[in-house]
Tab-separated table of C-alpha atoms and ligand atoms in Angstrom:
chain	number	residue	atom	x	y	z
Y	39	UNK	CA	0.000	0.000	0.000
Y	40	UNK	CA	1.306	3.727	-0.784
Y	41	UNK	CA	2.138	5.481	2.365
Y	42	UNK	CA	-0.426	8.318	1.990
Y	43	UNK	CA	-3.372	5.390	1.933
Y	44	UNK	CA	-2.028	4.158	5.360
Y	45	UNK	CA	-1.925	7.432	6.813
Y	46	UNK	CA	-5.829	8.365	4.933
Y	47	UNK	CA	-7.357	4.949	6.365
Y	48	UNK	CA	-5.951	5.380	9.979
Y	49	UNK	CA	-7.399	8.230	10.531
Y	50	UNK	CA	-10.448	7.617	8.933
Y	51	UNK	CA	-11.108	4.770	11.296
Y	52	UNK	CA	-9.045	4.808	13.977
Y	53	UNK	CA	-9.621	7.578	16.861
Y	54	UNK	CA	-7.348	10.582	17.149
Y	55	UNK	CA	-5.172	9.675	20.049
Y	56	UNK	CA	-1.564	9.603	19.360
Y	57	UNK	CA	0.021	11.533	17.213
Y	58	UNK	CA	2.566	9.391	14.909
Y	59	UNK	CA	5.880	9.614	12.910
Y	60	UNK	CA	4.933	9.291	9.236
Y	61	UNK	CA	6.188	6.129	9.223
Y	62	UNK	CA	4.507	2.434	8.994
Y	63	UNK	CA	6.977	-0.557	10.745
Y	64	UNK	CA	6.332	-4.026	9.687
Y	65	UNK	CA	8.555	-6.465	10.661
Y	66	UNK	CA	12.067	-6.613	13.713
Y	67	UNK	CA	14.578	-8.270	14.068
Y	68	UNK	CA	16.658	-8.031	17.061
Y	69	UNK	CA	17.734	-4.275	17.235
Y	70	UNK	CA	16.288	-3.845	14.011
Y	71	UNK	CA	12.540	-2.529	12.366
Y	72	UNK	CA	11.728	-2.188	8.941
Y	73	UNK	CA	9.359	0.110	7.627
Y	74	UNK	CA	6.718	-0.712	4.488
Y	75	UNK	CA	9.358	1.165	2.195
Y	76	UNK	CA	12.006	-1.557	2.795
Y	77	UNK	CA	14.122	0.630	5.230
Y	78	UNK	CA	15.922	0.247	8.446
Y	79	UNK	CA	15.864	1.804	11.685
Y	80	UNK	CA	17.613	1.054	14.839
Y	81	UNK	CA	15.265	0.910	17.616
Y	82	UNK	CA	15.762	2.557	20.866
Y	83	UNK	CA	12.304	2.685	21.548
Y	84	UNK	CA	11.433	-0.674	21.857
Y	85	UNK	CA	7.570	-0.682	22.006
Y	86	UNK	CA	8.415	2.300	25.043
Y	87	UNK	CA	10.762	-0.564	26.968
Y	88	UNK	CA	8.699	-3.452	26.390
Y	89	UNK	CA	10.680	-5.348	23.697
Y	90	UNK	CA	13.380	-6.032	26.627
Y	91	UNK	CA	15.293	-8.905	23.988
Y	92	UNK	CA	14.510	-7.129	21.238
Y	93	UNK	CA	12.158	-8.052	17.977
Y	94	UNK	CA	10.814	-11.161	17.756
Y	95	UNK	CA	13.093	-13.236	19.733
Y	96	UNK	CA	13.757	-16.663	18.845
Y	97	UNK	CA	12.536	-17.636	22.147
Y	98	UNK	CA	9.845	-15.991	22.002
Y	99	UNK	CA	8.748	-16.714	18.960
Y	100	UNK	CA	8.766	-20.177	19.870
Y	101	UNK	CA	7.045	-19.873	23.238
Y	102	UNK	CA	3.992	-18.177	21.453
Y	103	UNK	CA	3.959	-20.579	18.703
Y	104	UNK	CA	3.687	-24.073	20.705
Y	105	UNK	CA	1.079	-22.492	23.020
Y	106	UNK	CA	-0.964	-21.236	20.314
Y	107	UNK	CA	-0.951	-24.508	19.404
Y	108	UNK	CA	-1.860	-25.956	22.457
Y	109	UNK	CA	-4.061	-23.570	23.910
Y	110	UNK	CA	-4.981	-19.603	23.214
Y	111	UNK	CA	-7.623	-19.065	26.070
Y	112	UNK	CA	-9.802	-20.127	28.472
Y	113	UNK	CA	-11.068	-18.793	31.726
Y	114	UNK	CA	-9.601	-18.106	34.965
Y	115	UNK	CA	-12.187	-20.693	36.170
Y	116	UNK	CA	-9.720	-23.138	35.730
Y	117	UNK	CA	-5.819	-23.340	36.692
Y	118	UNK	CA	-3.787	-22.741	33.863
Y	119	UNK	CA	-0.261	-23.858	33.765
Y	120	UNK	CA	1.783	-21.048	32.122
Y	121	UNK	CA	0.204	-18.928	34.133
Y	122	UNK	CA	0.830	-21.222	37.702
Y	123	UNK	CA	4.758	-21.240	36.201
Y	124	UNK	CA	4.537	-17.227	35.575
Y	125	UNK	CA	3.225	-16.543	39.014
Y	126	UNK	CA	6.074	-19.183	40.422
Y	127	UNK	CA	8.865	-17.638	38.261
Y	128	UNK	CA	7.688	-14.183	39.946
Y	129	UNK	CA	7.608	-14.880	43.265
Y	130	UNK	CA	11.086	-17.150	43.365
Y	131	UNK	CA	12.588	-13.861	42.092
Y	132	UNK	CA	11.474	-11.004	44.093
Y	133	UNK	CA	9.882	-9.778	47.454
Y	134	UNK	CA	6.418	-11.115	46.300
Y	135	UNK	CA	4.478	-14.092	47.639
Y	136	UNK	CA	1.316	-14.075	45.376
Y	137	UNK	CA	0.978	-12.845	41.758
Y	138	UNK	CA	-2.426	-10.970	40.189
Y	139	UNK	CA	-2.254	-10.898	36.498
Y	140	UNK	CA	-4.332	-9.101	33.808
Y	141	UNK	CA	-3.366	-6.750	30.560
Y	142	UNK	CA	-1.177	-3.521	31.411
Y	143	UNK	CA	0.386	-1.250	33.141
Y	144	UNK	CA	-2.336	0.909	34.282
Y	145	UNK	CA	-4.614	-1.773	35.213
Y	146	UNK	CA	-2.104	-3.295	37.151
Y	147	UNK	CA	-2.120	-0.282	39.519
Y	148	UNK	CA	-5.903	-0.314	39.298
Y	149	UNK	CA	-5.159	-3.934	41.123
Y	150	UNK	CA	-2.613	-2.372	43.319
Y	151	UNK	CA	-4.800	0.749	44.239
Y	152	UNK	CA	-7.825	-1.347	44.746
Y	153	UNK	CA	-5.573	-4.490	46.620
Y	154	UNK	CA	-4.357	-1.228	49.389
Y	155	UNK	CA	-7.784	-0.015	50.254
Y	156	UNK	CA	-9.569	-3.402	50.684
Y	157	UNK	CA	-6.361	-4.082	52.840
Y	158	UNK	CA	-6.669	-0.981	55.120
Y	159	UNK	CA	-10.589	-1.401	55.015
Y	160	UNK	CA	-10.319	-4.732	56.275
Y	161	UNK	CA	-8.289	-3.580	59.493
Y	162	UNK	CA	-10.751	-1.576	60.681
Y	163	UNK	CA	-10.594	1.826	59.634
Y	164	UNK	CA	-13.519	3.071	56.783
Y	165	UNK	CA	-11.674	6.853	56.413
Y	166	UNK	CA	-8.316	5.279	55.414
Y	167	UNK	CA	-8.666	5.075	51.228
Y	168	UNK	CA	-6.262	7.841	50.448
Y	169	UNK	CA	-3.042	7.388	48.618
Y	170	UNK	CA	-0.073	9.731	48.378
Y	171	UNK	CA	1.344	9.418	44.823
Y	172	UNK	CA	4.499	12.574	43.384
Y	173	UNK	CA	4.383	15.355	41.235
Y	174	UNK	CA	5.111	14.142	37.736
Y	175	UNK	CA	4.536	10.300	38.333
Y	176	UNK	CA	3.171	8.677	35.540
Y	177	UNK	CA	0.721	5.608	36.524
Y	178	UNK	CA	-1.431	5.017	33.342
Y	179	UNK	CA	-4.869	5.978	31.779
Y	180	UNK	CA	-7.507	4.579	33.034
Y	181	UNK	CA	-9.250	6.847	35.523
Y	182	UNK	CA	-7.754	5.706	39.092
Y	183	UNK	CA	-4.290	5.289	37.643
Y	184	UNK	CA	-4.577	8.618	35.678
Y	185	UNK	CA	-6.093	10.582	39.024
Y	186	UNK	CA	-2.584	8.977	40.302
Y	187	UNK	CA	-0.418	10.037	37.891
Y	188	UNK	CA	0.966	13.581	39.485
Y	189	UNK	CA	0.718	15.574	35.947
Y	190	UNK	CA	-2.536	18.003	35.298
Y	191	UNK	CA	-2.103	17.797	31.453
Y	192	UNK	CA	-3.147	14.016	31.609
Y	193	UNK	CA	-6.237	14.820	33.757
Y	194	UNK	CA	-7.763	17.665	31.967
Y	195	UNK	CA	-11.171	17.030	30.433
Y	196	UNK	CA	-11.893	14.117	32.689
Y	197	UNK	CA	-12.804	15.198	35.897
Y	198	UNK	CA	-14.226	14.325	37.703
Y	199	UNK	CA	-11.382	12.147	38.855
Y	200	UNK	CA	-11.206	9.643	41.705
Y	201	UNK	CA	-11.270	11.087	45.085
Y	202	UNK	CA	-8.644	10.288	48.024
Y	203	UNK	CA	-5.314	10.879	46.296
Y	204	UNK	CA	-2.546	13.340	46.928
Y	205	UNK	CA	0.431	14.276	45.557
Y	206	UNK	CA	4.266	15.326	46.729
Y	207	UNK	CA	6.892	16.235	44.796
Y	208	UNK	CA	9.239	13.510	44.627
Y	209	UNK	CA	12.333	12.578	46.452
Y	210	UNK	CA	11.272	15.351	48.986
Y	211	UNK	CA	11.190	13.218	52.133
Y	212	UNK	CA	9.874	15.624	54.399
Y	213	UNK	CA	6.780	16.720	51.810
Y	214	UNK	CA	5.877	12.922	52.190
Y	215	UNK	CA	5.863	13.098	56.116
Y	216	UNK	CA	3.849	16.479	56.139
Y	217	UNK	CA	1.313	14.700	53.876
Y	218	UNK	CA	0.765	11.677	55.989
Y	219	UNK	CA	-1.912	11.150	58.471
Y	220	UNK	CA	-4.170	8.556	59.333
Y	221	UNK	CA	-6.677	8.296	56.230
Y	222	UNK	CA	-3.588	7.640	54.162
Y	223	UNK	CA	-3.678	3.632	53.152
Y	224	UNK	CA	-0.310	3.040	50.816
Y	225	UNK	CA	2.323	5.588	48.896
Y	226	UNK	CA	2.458	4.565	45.204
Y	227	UNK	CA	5.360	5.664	43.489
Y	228	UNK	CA	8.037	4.739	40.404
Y	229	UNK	CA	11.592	3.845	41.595
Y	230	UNK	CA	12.521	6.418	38.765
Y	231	UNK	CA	10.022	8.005	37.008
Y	232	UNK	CA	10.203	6.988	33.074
Y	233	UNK	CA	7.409	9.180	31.468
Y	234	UNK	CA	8.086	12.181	33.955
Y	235	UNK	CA	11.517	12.390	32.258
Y	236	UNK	CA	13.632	9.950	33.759
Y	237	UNK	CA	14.482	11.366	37.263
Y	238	UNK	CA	16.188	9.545	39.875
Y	239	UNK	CA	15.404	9.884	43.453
Y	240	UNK	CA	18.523	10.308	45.975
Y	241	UNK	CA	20.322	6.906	46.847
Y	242	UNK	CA	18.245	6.783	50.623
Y	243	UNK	CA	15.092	7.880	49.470
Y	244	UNK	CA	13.519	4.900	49.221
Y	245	UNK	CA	14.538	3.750	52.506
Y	246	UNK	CA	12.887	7.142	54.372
Y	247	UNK	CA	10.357	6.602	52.366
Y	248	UNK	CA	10.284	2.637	53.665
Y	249	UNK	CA	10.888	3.492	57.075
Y	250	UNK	CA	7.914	6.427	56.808
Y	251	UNK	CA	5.422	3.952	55.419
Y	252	UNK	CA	6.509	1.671	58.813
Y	253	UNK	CA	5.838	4.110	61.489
Y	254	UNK	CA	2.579	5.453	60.171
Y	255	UNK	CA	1.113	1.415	58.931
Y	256	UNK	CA	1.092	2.445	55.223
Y	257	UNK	CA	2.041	0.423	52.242
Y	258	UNK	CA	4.565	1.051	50.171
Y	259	UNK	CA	3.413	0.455	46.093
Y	260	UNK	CA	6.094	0.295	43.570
Y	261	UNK	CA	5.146	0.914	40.135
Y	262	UNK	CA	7.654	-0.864	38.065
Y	263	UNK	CA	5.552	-0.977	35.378
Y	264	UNK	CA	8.538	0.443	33.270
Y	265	UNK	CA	12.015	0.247	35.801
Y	266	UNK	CA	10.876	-3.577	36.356
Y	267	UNK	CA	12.128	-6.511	34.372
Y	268	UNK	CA	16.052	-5.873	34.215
Y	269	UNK	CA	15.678	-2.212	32.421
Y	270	UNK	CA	17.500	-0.669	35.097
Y	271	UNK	CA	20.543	-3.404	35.431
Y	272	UNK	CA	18.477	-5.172	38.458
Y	273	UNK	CA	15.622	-7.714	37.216
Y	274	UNK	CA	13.567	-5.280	39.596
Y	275	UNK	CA	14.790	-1.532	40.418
Y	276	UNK	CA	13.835	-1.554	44.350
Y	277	UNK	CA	16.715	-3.945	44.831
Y	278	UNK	CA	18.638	-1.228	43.734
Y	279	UNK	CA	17.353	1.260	46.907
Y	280	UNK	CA	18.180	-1.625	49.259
Y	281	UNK	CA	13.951	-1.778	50.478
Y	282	UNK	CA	11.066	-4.003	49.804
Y	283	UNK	CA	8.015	-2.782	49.019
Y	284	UNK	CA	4.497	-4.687	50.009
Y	285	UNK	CA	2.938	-3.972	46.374
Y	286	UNK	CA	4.876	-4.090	43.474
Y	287	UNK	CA	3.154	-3.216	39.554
Y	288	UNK	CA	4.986	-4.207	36.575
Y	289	UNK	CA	3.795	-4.543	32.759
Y	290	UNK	CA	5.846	-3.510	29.835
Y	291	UNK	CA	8.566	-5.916	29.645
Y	292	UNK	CA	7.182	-8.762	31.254
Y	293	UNK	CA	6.108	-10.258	28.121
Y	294	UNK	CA	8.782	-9.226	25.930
Y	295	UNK	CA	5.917	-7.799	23.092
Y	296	UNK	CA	2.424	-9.502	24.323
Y	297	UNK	CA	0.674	-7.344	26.381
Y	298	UNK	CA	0.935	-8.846	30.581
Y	299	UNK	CA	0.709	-6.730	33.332
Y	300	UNK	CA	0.688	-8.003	36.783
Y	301	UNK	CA	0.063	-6.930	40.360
Y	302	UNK	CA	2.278	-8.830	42.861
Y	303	UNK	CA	2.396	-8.283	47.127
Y	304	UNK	CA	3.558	-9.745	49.701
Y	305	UNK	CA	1.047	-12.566	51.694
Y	306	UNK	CA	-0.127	-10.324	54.323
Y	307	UNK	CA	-1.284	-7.540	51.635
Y	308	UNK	CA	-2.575	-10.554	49.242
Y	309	UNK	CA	-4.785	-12.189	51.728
Y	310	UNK	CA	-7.106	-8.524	51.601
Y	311	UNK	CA	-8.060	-10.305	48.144
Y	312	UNK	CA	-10.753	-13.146	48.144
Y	313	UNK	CA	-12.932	-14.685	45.436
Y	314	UNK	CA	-14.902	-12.300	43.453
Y	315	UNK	CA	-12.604	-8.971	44.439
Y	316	UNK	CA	-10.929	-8.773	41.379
Y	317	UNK	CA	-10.904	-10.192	38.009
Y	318	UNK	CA	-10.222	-10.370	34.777
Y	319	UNK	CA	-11.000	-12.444	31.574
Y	320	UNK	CA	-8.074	-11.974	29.762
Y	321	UNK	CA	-5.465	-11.591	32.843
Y	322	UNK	CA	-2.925	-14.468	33.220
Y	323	UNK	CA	-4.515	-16.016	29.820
Y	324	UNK	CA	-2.212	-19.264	28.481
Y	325	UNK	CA	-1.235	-17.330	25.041
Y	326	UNK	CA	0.810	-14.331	27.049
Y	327	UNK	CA	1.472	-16.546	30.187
Y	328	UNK	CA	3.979	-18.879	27.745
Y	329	UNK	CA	5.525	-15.679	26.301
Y	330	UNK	CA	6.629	-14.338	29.461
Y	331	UNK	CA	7.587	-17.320	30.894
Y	332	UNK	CA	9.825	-17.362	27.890
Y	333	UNK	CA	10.938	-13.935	28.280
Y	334	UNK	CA	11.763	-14.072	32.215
Y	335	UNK	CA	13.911	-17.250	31.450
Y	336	UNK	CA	15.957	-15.529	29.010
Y	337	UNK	CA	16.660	-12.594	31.282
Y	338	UNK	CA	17.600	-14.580	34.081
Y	339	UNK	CA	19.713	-17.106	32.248
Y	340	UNK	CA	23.262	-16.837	33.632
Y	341	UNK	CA	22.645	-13.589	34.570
Y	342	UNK	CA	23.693	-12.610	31.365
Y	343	UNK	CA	21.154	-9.874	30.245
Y	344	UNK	CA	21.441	-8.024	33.566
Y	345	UNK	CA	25.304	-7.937	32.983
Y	346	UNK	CA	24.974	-6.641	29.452
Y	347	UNK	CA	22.958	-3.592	30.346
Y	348	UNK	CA	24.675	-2.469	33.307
Y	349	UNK	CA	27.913	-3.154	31.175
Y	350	UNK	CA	26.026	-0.685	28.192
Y	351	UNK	CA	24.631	1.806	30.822
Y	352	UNK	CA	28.409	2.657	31.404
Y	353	UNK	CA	28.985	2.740	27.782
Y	354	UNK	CA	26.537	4.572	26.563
Y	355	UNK	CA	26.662	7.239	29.772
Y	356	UNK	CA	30.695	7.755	28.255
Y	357	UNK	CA	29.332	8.185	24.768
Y	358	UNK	CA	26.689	10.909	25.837
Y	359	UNK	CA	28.859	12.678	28.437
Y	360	UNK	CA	30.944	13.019	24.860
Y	361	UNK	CA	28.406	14.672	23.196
Y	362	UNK	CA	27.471	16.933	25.801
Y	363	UNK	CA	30.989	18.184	26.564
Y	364	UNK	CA	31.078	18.821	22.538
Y	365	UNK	CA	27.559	20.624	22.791
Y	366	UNK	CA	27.181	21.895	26.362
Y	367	UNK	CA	24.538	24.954	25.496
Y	368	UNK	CA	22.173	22.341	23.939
Y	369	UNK	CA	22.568	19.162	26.452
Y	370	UNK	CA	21.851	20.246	30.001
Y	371	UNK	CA	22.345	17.016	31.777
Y	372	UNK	CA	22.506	13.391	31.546
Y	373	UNK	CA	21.018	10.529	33.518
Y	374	UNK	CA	19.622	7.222	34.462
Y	375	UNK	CA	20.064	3.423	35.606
Y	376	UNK	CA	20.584	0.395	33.626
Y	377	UNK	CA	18.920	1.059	30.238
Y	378	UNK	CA	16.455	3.776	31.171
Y	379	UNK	CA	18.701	6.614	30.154
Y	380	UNK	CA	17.501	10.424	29.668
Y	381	UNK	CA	19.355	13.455	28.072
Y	382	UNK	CA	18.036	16.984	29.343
Y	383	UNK	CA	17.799	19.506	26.633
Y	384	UNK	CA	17.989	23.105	26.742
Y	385	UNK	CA	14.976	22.997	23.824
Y	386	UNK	CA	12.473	20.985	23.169
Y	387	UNK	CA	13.066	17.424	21.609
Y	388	UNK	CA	10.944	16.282	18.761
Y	389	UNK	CA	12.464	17.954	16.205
Y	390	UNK	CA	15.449	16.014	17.142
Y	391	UNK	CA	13.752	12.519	17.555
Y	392	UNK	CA	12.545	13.764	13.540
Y	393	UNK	CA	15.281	14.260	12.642
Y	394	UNK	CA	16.684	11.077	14.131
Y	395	UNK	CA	13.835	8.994	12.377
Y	396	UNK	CA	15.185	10.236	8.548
Y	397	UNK	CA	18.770	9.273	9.422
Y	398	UNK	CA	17.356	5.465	10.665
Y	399	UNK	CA	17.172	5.403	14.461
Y	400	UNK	CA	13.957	5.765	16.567
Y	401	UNK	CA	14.003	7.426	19.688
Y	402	UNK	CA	11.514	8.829	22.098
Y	403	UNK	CA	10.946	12.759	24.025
Y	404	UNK	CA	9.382	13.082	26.983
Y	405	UNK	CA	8.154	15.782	28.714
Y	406	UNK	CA	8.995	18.147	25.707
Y	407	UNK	CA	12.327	18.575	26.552
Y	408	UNK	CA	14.127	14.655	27.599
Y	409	UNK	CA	15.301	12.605	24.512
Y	410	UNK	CA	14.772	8.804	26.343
Y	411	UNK	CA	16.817	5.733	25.397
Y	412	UNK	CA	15.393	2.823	25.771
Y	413	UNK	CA	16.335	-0.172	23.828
Y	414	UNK	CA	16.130	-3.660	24.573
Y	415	UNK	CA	18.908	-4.780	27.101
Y	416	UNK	CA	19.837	-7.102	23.925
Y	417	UNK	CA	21.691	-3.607	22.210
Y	418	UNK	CA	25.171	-3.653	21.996
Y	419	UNK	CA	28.473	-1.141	21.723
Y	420	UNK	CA	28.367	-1.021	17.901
Y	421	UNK	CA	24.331	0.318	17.876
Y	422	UNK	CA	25.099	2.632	20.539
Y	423	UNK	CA	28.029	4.069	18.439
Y	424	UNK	CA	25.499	4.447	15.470
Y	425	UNK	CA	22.973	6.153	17.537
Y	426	UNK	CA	25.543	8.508	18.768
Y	427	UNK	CA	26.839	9.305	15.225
Y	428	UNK	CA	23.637	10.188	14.134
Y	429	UNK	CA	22.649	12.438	17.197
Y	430	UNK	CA	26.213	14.132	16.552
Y	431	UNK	CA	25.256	14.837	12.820
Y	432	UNK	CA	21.536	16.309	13.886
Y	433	UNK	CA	22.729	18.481	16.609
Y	434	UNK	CA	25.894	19.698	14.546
Y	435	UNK	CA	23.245	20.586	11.928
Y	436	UNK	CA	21.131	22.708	14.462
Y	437	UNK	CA	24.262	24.287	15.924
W	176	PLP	C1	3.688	2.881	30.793
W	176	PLP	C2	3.465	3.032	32.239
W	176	PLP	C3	2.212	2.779	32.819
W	176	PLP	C4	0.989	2.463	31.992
W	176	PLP	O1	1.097	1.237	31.343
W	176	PLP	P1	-0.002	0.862	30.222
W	176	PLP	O2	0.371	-0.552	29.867
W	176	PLP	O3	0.185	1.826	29.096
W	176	PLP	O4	-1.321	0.962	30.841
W	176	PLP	C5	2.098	2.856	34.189
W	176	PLP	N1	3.148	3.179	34.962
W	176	PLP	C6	4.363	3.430	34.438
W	176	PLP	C7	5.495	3.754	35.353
W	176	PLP	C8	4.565	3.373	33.070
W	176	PLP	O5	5.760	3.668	32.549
């Protein structure tokens, strides 16, 4: 089909709610996307940090293919074995003892949010529903998650939004403790917020916050829905902070492609839940189950994956430290863990990521002004050096 017919048909039936690069991608490999022109770009978007071993990985591939065989769907009326091996995989692996699944990120901390009140109901106290969430967090769409998320732009037009939630701005310890009182039933935050522009908290943070949530008998939620699943060097990024929390979210990468989101906790939170709380007819289905069973293997195997992205985070820091010590009055700072990497501009972005997009290599802005790499952990010194080329050539061009 001619490019101008794609564009024509998609908006003539599909609704208005992104707005795209000009560009239609049809088949990965690895690093790699094609578009429906026959060229090549280098993907350091991958799906927005889902595609964790990149396109279409062998593994994968398989893992979807024998189960589609086998079995696509059926209901959560029965046990289902991927999903029993999932849940296992999960919990052998981090903090959690029991696993929710359904289909995304944001429904995940619908789980999570709904999980925390149910658990603070249950001990005795009707008032205490409220949850403190920070200042450009970003938690999803749906309408709890998006009253969560900590940004105004994503909440205009849809209010009214869901009462008891507050917001601090983040890493600001004492904002948190001001905040807290009695009504408050968990603190749901990202270990480093992705969408908000990558920022890091301070190295003890998360253990104030920890200790906080202890005194006052408040759960801590961690929304890993985009840190989680080694894209920070650590399969999850709390273990970076040193903490635990009693909720964790995570989505994105869990099924390297198909879309899994789950909700895990520790027993003592989990036990809040009982039959007929919380469902869903898709979550924890065979089809995705096997593909993230797949994917989590792969990650963990040896160790290997981890190693590789924290040995590229130092890489590809030393590469963009180079190009911001060639263009200081355009790059204002550099940051992030593991392969969830941001570069501060002194301008806004997209014309850049354009830019970027002719010359073969997708990237992503956020927050108008942070160009955000994140490829699959899979990427290696060679793709780094051609991304870095090309960003060299752009901002040369607009110097
Ligand atoms: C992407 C993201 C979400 C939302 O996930 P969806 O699958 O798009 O619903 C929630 N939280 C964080 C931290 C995210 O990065």
């Amino acid at each position: 089909m001619e490019l101008k017919k794609y564009f024509d048909e998609s908006s003539r039936y599909i609704m208005n709610t992104y707005g795209r690069y000009p560009i239609v991608l049809r088949k990965g490999r690895g690093m790699k996307v094609w578009s429906s022109d026959g060229k090549e770009y280098l993907d350091f978007v991958a799906g927005v940090a889902v595609n964790i071993l990149g396109h279409c990985h062998p593994r994968v591939v398989v893992a979807i293919q024998k189960q589609a065989q086998r079995l696509i769907h059926v209901s959560n009326y029965y046990y289902i074995e991927p999903q029993i091996k999932l849940a296992k995989l999960l919990v052998e692996n981090s903090f959690a003892d029991k696993v929710f699944f359904c289909n995304s990120g944001a429904e995940a901390n619908e789980a999570a949010i709904k999980l925390a009140r149910k658990y603070a109901k249950d001990q005795g106290n009707p008032d205490c529903f409220e949850i403190i969430t920070a200042l450009n967090s970003f938690h999803g769409r749906t309408l709890a998650a998006l009253t969560a998320t900590g940004q105004e732009k994503f909440q205009k037009g849809f209010e009214p939004l869901v009462p008891g939630f507050k917001y601090v701005p983040f890493n600001d310890i004492n904002a948190l403790r001001k905040t807290l009182t009695d009504n408050i039933c968990a603190v749901l935050l990202e270990p480093i917020q992705g969408e908000g522009g990558v920022n890091l908290p301070d190295q003890n943070y998360f253990k104030q916050v920890r200790d906080l949530c202890d005194e006052y008998n408040i759960l801590l939620i961690l929304d890993e829905v985009q840190t989680g699943m080694g894209r920070t060097g650590k399969l999850f990024a709390y273990e970076h902070f040193d903490i635990k929390p009693d909720i964790m979210t995570i989505a994105k990468g869990l099924g390297g492609g198909v879309p899994i989101g789950a909700m895990l906790a520790t027993d003592k939170v989990a036990n809040a839940f009982q039959p007929g709380n919380h469902a869903s007819t898709f979550g924890g289905n065979p089809l995705v189950c096997a593909a993230a069973v797949a994917t989590i293997e792969t990650l963990l195997e040896d160790g290997f994956l981890l190693d590789q992205c924290n040995r590229m985070n130092i890489y590809f820091i030393e590469k963009l430290e180079g190009l911001r010590s060639k263009f200081p009055w355009l790059i204002k700072d550099i940051r992030g863990k593991g392969l969830l990497l941001g570069m501060e501009l002194t301008q806004e972005g997209d014309s850049i990521v354009k830019a970027c997009l002719e010359k073969g290599v997708l990237i992503n802005c956020t927050t108008g002004n942070v160009l955000r790499f994140i490829p699959p952990l899979i990427v290696h010194r060679k793709e780094i050096d051609q991304l870095v080329d090309i960003l060299n050539g752009v901002f040369l061009k607009i110097s």
